[in-house]
Rosetta silent file (secondary structure, phi, psi, omega in degrees, C-alpha in Angstrom):
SEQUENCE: XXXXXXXXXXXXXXXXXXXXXXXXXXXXXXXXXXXXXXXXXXXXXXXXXXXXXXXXXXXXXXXXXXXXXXXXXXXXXXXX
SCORE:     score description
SCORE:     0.000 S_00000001
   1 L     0.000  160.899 -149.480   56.623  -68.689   19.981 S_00000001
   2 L  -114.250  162.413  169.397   54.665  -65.892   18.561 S_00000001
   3 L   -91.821  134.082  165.960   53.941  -62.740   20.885 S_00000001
   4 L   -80.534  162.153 -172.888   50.590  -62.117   22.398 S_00000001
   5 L  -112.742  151.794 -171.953   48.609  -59.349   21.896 S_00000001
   6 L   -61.700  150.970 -163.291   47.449  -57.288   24.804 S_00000001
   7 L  -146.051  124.727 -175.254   43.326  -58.348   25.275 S_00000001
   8 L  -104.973  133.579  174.185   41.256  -55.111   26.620 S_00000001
   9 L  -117.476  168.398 -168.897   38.862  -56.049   29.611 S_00000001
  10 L  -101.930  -54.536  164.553   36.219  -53.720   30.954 S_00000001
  11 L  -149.869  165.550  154.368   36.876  -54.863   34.742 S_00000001
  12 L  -124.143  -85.141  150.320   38.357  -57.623   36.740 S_00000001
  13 L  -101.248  169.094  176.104   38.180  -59.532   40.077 S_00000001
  14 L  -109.720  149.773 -179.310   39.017  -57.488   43.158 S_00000001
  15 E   -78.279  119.224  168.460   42.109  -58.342   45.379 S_00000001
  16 E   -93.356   -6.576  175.838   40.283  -59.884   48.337 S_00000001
  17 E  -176.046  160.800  177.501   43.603  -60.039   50.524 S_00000001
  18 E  -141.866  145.753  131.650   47.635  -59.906   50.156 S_00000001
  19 E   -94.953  131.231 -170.516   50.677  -60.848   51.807 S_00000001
  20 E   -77.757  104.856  173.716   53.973  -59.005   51.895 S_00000001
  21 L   -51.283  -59.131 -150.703   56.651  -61.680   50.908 S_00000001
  22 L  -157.472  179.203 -160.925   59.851  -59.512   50.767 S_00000001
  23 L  -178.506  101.163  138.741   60.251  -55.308   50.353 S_00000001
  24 E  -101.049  120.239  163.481   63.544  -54.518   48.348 S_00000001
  25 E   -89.820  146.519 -168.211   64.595  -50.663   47.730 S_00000001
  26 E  -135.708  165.240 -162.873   65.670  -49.603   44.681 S_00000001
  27 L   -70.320  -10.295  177.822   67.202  -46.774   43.603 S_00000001
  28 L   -90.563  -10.179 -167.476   63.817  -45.682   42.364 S_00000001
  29 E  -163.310 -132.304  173.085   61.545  -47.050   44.971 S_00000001
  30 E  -150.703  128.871  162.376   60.829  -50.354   46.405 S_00000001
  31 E   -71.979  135.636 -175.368   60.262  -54.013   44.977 S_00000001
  32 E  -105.661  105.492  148.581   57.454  -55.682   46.469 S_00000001
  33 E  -123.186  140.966 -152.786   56.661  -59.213   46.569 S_00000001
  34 E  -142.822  125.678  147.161   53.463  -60.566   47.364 S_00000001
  35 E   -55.249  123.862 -179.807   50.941  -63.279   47.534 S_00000001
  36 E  -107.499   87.346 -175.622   47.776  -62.238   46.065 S_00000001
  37 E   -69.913  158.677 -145.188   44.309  -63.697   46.938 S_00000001
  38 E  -147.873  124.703  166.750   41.326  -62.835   44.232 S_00000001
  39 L   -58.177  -28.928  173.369   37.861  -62.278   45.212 S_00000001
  40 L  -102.293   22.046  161.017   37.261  -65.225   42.403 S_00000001
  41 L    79.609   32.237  171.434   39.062  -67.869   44.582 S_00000001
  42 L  -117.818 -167.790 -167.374   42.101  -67.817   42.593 S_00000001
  43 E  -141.470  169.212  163.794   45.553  -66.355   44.353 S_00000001
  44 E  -137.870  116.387  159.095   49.050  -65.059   42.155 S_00000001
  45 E  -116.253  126.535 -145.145   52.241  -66.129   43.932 S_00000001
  46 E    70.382   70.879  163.942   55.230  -64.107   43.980 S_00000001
  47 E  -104.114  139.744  168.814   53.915  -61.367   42.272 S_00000001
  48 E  -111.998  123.961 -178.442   56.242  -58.424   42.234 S_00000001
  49 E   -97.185  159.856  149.808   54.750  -54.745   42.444 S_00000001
  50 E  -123.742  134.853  174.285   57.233  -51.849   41.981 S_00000001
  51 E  -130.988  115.304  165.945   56.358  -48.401   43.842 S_00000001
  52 E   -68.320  159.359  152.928   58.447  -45.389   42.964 S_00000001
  53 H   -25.182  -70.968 -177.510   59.089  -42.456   45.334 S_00000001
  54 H   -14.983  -70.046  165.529   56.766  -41.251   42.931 S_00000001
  55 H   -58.490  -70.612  130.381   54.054  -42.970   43.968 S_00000001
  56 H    21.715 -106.846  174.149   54.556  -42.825   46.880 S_00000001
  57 H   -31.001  -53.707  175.172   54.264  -39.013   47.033 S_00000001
  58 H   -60.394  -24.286  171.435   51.012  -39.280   45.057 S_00000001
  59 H   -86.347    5.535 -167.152   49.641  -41.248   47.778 S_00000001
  60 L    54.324   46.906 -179.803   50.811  -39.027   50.159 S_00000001
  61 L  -142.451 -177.375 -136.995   52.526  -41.175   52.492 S_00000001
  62 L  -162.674  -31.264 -159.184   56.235  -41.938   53.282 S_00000001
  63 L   -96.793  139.089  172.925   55.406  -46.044   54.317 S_00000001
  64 H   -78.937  -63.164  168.019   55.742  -48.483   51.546 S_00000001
  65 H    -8.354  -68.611 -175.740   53.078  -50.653   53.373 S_00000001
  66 H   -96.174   -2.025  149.292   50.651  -48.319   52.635 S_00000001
  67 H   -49.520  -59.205  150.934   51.558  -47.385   49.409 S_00000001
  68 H   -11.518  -89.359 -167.837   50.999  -50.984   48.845 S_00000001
  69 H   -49.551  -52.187 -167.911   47.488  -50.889   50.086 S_00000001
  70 H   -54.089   -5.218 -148.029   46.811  -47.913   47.978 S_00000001
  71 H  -116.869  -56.238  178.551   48.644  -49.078   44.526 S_00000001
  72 H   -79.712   26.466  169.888   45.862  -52.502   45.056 S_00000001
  73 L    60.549   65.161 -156.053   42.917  -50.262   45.753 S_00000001
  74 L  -118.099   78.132 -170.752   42.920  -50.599   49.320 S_00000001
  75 L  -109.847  -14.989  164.917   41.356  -47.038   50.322 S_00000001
  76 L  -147.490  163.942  169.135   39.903  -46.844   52.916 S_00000001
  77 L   -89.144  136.112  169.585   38.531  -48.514   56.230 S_00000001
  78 L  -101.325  100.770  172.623   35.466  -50.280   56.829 S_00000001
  79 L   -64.474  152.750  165.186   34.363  -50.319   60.486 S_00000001
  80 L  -140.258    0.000    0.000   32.404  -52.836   61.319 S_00000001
């Protein structure tokens, strides 16, 4: 089986919702896995994120939860 080559997009669907499956820490972070719903009615299940400390810190927060929202471009709230 031959390797694929990486295919450059301009943009792609937005995560319209997620659920948090499982949270493992690692020594670098935390594994994440999550159900993913798609603003184009498809979903990815058992997707695994990883968020370092690292991140973490860049997002300025201490909670993996909202590291989470922040790593799928979750930024803010909308009152409604």
């Amino acid at each position: 089986m031959s390797e694929l080559e990486p295919v450059e997009y301009e943009t792609g669907t937005a995560v319209r919702d997620y659920d948090i499956i499982e949270i493992t820490q690692t020594a670098m972070g935390y594994e994440v896995l999550l159900d993913i719903n798609l603003d184009s009615g498809y979903s990815l299940t058992g997707t695994k994120l990883e968020i370092t400390h690292e991140d973490l810190q860049g997002y300025e927060t201490n909670e993996v939860e909202e590291g989470i929202k922040y790593a799928l471009g979750f930024f803010g709230h909308i009152s409604q």
